[in-house]
Tab-separated table of N, CA and C in Angstrom:
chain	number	residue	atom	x	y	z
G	1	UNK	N	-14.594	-6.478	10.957
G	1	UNK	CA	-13.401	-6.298	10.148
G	1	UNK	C	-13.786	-6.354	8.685
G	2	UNK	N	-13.246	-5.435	8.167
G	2	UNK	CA	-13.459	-5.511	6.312
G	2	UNK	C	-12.381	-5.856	5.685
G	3	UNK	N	-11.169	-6.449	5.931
G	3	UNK	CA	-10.473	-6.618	4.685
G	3	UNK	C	-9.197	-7.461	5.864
G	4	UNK	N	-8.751	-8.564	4.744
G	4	UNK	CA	-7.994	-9.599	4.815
G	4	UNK	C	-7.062	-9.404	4.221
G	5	UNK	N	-5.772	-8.574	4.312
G	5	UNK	CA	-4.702	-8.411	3.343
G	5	UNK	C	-4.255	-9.360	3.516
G	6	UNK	N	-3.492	-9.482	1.372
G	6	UNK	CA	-3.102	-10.529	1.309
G	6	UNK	C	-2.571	-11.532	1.792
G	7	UNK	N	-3.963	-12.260	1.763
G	7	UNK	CA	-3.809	-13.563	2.261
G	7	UNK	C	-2.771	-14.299	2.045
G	8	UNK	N	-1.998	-14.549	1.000
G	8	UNK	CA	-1.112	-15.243	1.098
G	8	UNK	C	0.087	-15.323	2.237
G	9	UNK	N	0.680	-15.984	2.229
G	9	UNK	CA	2.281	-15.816	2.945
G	9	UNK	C	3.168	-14.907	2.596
G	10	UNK	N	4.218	-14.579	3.355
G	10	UNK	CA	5.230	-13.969	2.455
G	10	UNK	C	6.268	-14.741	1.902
G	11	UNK	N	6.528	-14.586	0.692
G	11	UNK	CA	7.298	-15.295	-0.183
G	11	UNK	C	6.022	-16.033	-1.399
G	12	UNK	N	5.003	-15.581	-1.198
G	12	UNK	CA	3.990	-16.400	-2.175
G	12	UNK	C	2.883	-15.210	-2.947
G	13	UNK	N	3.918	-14.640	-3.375
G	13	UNK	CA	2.911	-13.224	-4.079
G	13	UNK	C	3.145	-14.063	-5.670
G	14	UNK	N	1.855	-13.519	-6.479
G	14	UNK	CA	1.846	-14.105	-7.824
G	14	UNK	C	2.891	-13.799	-8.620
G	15	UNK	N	2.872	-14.337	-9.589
G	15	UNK	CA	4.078	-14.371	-10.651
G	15	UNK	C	3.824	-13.083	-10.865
G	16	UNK	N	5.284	-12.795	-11.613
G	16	UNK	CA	5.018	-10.936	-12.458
G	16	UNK	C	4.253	-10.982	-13.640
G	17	UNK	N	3.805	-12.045	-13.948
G	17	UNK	CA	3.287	-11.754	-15.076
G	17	UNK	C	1.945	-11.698	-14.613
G	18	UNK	N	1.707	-11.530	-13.503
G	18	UNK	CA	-0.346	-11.524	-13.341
G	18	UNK	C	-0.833	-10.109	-13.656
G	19	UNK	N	-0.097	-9.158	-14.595
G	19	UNK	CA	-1.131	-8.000	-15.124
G	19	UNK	C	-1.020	-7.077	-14.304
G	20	UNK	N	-0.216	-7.386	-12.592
G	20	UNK	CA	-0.701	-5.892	-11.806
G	20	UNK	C	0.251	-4.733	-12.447
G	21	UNK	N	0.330	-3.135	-12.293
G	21	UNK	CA	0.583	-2.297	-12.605
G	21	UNK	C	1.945	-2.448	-11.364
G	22	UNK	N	3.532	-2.400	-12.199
G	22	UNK	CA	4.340	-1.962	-11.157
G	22	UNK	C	4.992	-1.169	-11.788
G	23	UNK	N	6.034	-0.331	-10.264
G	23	UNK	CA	6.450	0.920	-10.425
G	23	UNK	C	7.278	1.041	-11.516
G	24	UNK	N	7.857	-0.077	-12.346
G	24	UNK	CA	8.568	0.360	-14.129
G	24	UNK	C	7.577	0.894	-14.435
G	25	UNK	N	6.201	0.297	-14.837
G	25	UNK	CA	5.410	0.603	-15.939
G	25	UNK	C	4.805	1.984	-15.347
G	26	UNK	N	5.051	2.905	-14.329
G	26	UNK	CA	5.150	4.084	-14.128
G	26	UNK	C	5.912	5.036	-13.815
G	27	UNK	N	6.959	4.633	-13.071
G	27	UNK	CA	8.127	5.676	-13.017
G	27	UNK	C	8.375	5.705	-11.637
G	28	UNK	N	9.547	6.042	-10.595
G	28	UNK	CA	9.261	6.818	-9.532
G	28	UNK	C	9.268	7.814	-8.895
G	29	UNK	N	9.272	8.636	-10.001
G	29	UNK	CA	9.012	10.425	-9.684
G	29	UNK	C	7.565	10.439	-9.653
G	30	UNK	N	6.476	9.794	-10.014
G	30	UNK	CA	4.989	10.350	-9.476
G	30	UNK	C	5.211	10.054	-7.725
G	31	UNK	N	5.719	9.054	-7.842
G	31	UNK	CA	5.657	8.403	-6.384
G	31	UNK	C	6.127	9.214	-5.546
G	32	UNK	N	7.048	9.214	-6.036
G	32	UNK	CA	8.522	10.017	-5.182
G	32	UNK	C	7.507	11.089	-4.684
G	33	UNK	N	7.599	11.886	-5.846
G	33	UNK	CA	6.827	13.588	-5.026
G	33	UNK	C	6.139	12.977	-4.386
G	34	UNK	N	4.764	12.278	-4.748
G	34	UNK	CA	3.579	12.123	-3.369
G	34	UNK	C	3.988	11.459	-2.409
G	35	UNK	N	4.614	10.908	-2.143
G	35	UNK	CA	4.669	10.433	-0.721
G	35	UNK	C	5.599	11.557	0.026
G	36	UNK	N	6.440	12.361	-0.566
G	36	UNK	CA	7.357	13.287	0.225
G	36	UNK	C	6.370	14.608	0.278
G	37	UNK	N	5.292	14.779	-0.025
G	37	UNK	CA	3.746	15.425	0.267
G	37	UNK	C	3.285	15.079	1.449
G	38	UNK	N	3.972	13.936	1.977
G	38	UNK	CA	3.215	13.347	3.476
G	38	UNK	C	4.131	13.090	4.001
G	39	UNK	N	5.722	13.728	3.898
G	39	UNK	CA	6.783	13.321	4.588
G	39	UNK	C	7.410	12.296	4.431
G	40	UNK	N	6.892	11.020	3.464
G	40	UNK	CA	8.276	10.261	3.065
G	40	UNK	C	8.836	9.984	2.141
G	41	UNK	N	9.797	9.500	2.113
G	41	UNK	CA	10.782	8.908	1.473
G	41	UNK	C	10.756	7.545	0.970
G	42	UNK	N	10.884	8.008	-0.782
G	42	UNK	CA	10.710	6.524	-1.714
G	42	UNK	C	12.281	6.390	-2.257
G	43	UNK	N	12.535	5.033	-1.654
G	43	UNK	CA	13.991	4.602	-1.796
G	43	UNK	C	13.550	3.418	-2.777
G	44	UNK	N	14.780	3.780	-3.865
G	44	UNK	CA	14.669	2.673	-4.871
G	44	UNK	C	15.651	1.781	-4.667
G	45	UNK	N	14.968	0.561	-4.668
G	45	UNK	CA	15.990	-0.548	-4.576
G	45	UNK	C	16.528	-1.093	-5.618
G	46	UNK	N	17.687	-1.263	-6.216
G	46	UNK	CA	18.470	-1.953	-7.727
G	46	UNK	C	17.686	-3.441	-7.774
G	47	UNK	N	17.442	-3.428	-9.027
G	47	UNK	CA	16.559	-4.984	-9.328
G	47	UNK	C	17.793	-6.266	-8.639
G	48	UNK	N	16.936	-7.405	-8.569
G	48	UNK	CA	17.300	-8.371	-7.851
G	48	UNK	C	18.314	-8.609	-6.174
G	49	UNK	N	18.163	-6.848	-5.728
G	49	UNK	CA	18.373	-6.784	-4.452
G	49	UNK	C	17.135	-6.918	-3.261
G	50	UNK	N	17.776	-7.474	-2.270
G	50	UNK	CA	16.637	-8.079	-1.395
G	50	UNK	C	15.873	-6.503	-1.382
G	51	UNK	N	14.444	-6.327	-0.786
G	51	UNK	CA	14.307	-4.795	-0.500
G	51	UNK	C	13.851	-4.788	1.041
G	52	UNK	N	15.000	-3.995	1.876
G	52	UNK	CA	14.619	-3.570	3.037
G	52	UNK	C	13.310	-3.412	3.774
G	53	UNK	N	13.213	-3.871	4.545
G	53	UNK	CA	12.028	-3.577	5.434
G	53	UNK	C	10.703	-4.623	4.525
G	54	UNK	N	10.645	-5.322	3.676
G	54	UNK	CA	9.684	-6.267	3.069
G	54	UNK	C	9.247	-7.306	4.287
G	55	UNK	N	7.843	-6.633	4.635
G	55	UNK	CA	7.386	-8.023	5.356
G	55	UNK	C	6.934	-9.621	4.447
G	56	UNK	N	6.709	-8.815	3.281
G	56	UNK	CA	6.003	-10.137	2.007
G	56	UNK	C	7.382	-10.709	1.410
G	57	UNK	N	8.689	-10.145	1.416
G	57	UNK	CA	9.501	-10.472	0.508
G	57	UNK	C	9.087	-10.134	-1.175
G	58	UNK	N	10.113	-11.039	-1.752
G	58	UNK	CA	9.891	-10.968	-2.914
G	58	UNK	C	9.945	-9.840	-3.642
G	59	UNK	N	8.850	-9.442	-4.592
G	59	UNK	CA	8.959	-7.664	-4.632
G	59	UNK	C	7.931	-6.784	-3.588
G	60	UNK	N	7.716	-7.585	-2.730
G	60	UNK	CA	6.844	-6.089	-2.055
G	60	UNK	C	7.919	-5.259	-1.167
G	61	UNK	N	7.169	-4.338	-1.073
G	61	UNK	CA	7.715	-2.838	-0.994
G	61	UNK	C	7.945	-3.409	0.792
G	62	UNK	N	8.780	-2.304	1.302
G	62	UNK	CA	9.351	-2.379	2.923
G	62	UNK	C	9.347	-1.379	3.106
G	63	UNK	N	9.134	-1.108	4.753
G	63	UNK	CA	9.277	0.123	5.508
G	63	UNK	C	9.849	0.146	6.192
G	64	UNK	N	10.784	0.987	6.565
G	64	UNK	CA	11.446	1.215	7.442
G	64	UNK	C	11.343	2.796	8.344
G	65	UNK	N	10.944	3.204	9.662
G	65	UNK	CA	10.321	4.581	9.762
G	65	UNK	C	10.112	5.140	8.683
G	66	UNK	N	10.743	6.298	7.845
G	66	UNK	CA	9.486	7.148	6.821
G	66	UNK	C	10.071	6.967	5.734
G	67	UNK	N	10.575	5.862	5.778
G	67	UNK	CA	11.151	5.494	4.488
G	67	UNK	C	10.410	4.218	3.591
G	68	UNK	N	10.156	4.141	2.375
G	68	UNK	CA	9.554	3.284	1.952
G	68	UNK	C	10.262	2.605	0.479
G	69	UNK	N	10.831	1.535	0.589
G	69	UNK	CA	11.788	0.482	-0.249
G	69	UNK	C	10.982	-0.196	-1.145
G	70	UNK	N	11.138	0.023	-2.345
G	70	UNK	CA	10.374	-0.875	-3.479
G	70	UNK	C	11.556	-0.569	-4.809
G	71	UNK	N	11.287	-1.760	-5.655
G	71	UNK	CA	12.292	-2.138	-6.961
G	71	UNK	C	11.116	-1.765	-8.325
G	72	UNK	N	12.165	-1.487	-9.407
G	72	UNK	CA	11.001	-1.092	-10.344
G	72	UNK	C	9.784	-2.616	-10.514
G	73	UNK	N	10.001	-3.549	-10.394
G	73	UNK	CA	9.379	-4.697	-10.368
G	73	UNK	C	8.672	-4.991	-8.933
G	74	UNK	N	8.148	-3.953	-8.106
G	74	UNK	CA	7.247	-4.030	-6.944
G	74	UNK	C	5.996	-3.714	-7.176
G	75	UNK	N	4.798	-4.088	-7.291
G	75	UNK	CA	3.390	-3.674	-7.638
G	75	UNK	C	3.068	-2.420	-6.825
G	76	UNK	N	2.746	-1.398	-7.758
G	76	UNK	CA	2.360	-0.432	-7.298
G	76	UNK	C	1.251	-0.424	-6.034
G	77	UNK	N	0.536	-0.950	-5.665
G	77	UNK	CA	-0.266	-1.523	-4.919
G	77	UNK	C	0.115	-1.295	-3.502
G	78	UNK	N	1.203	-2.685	-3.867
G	78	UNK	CA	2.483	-2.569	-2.741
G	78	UNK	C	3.079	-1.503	-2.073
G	79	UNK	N	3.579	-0.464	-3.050
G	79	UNK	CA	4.392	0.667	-2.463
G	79	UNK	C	2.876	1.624	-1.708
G	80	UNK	N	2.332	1.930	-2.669
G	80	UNK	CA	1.497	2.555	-1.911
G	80	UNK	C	0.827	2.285	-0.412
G	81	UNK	N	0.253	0.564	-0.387
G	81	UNK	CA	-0.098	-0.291	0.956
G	81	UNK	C	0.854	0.212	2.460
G	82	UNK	N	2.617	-0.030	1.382
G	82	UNK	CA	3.091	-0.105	2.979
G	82	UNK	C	3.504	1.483	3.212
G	83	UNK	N	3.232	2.237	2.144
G	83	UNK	CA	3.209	3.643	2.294
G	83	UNK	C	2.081	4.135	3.429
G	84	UNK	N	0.571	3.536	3.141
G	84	UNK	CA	-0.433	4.202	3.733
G	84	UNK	C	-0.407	3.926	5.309
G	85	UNK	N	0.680	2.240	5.500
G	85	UNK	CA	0.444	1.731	6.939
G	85	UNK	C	1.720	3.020	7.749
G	86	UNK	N	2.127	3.744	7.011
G	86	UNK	CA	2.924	4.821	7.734
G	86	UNK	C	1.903	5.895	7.661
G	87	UNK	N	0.960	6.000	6.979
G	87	UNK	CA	1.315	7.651	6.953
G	87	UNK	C	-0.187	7.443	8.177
G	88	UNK	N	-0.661	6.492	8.543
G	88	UNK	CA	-2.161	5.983	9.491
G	88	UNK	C	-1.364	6.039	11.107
G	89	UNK	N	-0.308	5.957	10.701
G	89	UNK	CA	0.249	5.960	12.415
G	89	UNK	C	0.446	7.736	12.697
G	90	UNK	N	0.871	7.613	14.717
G	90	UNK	CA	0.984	8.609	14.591
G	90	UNK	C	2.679	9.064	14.361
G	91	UNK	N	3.555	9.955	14.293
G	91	UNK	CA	4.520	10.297	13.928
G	91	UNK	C	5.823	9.513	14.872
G	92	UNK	N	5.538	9.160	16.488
G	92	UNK	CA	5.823	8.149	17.657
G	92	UNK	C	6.096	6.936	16.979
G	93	UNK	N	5.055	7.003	16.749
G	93	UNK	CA	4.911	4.870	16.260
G	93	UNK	C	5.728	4.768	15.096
G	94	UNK	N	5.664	5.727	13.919
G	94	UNK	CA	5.693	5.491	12.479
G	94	UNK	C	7.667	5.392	12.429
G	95	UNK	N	8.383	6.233	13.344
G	95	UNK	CA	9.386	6.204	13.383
G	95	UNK	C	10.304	5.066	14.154
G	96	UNK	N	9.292	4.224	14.513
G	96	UNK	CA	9.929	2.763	14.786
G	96	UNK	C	9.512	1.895	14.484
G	97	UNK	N	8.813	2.608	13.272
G	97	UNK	CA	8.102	0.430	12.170
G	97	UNK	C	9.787	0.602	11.759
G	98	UNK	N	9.909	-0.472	11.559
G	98	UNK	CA	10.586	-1.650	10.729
G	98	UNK	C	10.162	-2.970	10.232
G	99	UNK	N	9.547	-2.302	9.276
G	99	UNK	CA	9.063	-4.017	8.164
G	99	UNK	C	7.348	-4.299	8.815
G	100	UNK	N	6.918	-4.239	9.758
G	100	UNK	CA	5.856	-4.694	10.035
G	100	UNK	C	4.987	-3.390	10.892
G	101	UNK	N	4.514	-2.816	10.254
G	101	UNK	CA	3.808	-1.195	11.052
G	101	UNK	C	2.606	-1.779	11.708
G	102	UNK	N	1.506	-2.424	12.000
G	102	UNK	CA	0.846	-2.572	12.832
G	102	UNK	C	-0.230	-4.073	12.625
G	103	UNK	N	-0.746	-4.038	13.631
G	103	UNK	CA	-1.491	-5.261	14.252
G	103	UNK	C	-3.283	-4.941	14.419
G	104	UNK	N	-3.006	-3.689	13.914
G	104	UNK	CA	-4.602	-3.019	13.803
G	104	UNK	C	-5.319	-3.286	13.107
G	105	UNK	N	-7.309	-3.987	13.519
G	105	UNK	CA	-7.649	-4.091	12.250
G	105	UNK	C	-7.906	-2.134	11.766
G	106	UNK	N	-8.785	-1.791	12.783
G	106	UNK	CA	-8.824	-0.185	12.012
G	106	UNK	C	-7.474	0.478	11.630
G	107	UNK	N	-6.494	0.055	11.728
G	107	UNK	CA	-5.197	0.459	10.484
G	107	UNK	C	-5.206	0.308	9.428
G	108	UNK	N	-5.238	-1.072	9.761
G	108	UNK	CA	-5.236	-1.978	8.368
G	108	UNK	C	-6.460	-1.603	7.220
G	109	UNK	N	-8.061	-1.121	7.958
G	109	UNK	CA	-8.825	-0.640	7.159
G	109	UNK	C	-8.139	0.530	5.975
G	110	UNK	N	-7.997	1.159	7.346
G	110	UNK	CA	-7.801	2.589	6.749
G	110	UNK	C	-6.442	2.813	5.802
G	111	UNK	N	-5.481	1.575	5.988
G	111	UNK	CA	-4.083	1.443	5.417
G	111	UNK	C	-4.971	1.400	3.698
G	112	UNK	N	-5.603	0.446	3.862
G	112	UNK	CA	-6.457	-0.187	2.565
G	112	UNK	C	-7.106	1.078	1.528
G	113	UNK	N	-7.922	1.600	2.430
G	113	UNK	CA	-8.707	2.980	1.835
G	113	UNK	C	-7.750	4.317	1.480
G	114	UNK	N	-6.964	4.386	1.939
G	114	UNK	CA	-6.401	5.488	1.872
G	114	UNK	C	-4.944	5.371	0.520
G	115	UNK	N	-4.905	3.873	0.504
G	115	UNK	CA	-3.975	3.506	-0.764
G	115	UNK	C	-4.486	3.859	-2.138
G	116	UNK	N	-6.348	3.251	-1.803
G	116	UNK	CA	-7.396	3.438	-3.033
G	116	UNK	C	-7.144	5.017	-3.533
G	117	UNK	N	-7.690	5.781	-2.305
G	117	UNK	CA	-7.666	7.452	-2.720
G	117	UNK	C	-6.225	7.767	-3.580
G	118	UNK	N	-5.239	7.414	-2.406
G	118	UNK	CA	-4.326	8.071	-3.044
G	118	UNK	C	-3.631	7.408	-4.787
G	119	UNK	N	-4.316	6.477	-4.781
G	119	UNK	CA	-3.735	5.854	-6.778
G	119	UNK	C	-4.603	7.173	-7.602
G	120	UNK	N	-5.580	7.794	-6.888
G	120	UNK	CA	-5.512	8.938	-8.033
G	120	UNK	C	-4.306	10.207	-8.427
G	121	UNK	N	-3.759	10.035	-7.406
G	121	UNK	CA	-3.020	11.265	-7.809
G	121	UNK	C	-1.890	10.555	-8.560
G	122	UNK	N	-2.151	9.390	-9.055
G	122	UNK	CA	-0.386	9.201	-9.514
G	122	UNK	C	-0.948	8.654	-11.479
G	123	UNK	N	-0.496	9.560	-11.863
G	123	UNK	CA	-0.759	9.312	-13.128
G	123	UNK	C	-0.625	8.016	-13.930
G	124	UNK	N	-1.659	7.432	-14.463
G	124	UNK	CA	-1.936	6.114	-15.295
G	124	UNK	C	-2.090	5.071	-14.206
G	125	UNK	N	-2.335	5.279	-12.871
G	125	UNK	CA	-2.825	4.302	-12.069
G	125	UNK	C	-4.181	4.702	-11.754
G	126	UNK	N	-4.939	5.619	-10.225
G	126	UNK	CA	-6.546	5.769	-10.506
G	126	UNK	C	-6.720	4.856	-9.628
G	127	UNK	N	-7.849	4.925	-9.092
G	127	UNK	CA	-8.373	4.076	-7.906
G	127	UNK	C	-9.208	2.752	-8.590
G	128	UNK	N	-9.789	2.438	-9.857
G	128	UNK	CA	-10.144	1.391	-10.496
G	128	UNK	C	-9.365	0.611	-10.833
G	129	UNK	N	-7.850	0.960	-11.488
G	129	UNK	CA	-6.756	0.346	-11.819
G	129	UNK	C	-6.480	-0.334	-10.098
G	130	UNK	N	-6.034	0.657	-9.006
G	130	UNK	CA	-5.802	-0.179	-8.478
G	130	UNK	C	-6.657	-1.408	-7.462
G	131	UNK	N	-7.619	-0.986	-7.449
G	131	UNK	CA	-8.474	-2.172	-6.608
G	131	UNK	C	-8.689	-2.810	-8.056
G	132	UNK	N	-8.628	-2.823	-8.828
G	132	UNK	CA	-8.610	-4.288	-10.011
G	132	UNK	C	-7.157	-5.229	-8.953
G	133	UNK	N	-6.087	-4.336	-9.266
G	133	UNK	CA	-4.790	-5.364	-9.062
G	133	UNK	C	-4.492	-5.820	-7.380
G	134	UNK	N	-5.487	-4.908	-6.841
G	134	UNK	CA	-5.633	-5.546	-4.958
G	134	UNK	C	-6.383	-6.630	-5.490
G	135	UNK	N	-7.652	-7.219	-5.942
G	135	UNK	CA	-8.115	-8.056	-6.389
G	135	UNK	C	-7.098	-9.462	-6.816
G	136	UNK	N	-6.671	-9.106	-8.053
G	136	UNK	CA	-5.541	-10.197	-8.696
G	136	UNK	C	-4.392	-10.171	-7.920
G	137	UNK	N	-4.050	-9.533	-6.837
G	137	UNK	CA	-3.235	-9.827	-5.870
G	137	UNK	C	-3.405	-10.898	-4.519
G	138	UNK	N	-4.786	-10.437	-4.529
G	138	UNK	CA	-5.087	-11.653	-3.242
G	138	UNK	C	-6.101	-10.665	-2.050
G	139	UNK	N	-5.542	-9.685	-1.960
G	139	UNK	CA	-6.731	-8.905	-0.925
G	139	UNK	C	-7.823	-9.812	-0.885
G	140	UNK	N	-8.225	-9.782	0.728
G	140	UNK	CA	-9.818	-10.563	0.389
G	140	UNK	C	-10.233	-9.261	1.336
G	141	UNK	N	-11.888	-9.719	1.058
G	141	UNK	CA	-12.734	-8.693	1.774
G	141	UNK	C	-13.997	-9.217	1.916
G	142	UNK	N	-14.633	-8.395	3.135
G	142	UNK	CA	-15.777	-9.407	3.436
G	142	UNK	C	-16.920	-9.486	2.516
G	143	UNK	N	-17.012	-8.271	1.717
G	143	UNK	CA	-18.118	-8.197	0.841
G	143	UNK	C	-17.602	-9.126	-0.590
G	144	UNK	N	-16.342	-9.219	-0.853
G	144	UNK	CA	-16.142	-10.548	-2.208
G	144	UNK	C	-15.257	-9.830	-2.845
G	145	UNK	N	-14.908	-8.549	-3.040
G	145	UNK	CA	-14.359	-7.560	-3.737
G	145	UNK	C	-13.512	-6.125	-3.002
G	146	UNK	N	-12.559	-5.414	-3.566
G	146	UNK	CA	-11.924	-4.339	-3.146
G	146	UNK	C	-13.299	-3.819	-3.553
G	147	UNK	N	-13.447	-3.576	-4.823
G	147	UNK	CA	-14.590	-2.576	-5.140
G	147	UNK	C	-16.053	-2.108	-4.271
G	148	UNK	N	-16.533	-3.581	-3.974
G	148	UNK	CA	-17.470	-3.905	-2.981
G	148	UNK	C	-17.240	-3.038	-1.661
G	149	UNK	N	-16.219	-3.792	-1.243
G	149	UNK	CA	-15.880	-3.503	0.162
G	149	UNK	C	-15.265	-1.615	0.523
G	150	UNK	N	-14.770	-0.994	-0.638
G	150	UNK	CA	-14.568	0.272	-0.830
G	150	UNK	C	-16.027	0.972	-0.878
G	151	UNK	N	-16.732	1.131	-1.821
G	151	UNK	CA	-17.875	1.069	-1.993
G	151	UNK	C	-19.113	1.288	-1.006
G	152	UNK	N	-19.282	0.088	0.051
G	152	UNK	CA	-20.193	-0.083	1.086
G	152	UNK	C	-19.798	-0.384	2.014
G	153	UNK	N	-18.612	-0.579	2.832
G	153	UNK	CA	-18.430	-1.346	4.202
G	153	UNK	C	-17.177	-0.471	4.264
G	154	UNK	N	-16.965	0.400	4.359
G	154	UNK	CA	-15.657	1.061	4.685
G	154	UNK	C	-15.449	2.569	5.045
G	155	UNK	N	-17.134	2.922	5.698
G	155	UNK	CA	-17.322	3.780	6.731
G	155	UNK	C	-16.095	4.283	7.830
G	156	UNK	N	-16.018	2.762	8.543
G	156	UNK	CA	-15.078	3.180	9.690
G	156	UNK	C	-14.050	3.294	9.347
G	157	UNK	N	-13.276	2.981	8.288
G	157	UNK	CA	-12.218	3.433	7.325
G	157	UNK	C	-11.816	5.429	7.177
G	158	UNK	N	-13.444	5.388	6.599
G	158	UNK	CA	-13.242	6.605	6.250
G	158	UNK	C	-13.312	7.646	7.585
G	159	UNK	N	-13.971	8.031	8.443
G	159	UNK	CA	-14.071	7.932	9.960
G	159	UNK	C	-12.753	7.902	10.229
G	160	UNK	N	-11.655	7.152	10.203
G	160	UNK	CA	-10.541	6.911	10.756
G	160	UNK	C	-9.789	7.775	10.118
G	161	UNK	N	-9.521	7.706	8.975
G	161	UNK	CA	-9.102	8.889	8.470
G	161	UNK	C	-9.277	10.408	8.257
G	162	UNK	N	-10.751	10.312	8.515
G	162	UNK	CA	-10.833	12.265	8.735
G	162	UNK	C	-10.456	12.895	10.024
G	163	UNK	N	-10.649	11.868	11.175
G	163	UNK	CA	-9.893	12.136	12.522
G	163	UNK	C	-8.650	12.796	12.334
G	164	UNK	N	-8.075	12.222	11.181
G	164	UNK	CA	-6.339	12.507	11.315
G	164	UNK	C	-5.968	13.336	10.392
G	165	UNK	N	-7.044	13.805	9.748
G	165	UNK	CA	-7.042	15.041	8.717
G	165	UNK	C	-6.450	14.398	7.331
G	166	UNK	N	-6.724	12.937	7.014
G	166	UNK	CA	-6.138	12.395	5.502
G	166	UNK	C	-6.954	11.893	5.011
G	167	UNK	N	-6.619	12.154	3.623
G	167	UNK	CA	-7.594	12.372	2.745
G	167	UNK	C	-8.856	11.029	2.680
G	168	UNK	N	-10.016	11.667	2.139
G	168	UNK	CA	-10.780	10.154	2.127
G	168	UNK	C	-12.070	10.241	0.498
């Protein structure tokens, strides 16, 4: 196994002020289009409403089948994470997550890797920006680092994803 998403609990994500990049400080029209590029749907939630489908609470993002719930105050990270644990299933499965999409570690790899790729296409985020803020979020990984563990140990990641024809 390569990667330990955040470790914490839910209800114990860092303060907003720890520096990560969230969806205010970008918008959700980059989002919006790319994920409806892979068939889903980015539902904005009004600040200080609970957000649907959140397995972490707090501000992380929720899923609900191909729908994906985040507030402008959700770490981009986030939306993308519980974005990628949909788009790794197959179309069967993905239409009956609610809040918790899988128990896989090769999901969960590939949930991980495929979040990295896709922060390039969304302008002023980039795959360095975001494995900095998987880092200051809590991600652990076996090599010490997102960067590390992206880098050298995430073969079967990538493997998992060309099977299914997404991107790597």
């Amino acid at each position: 196994m390569g990667v330990t998403v955040e470790s914490m609990g839910p209800g114990m994500a860092p303060a907003e002020d720890d520096g990560v990049l969230r969806l205010g400080d970008i918008g959700f029209d980059a989002p919006r289009a790319l994920l409806a590029g892979y068939g889903l749907t980015l539902i904005e939630t009004p600040a200080g409403e609970p957000i649907p489908g959140s397995y972490w609470g707090e501000s992380e993002a929720g899923i609900i089948g191909s729908a994906v719930y985040a507030r402008a105050d959700t770490p981009v990270h986030s939306m993308l994470h519980e974005s990628c644990h949909l788009l790794v299933l197959p179309a069967d499965r993905r239409a009956a997550v609610h809040t918790d999409a899988t128990d896989s570690i090769e999901e969960e790899d590939a949930t991980c890797y495929l979040q990295i790729v896709l922060a390039d296409e969304l302008p002023g985020v980039g795959r360095e920006r975001l494995m900095d803020d998987m880092d200051r979020w809590g991600y652990t990984f076996r090599l010490g680092s997102t960067h590390a563990w992206f880098e050298n140990d995430a073969t079967e990641a990538q493997r998992f994803l060309s099977e299914r024809g997404l991107p790597v």
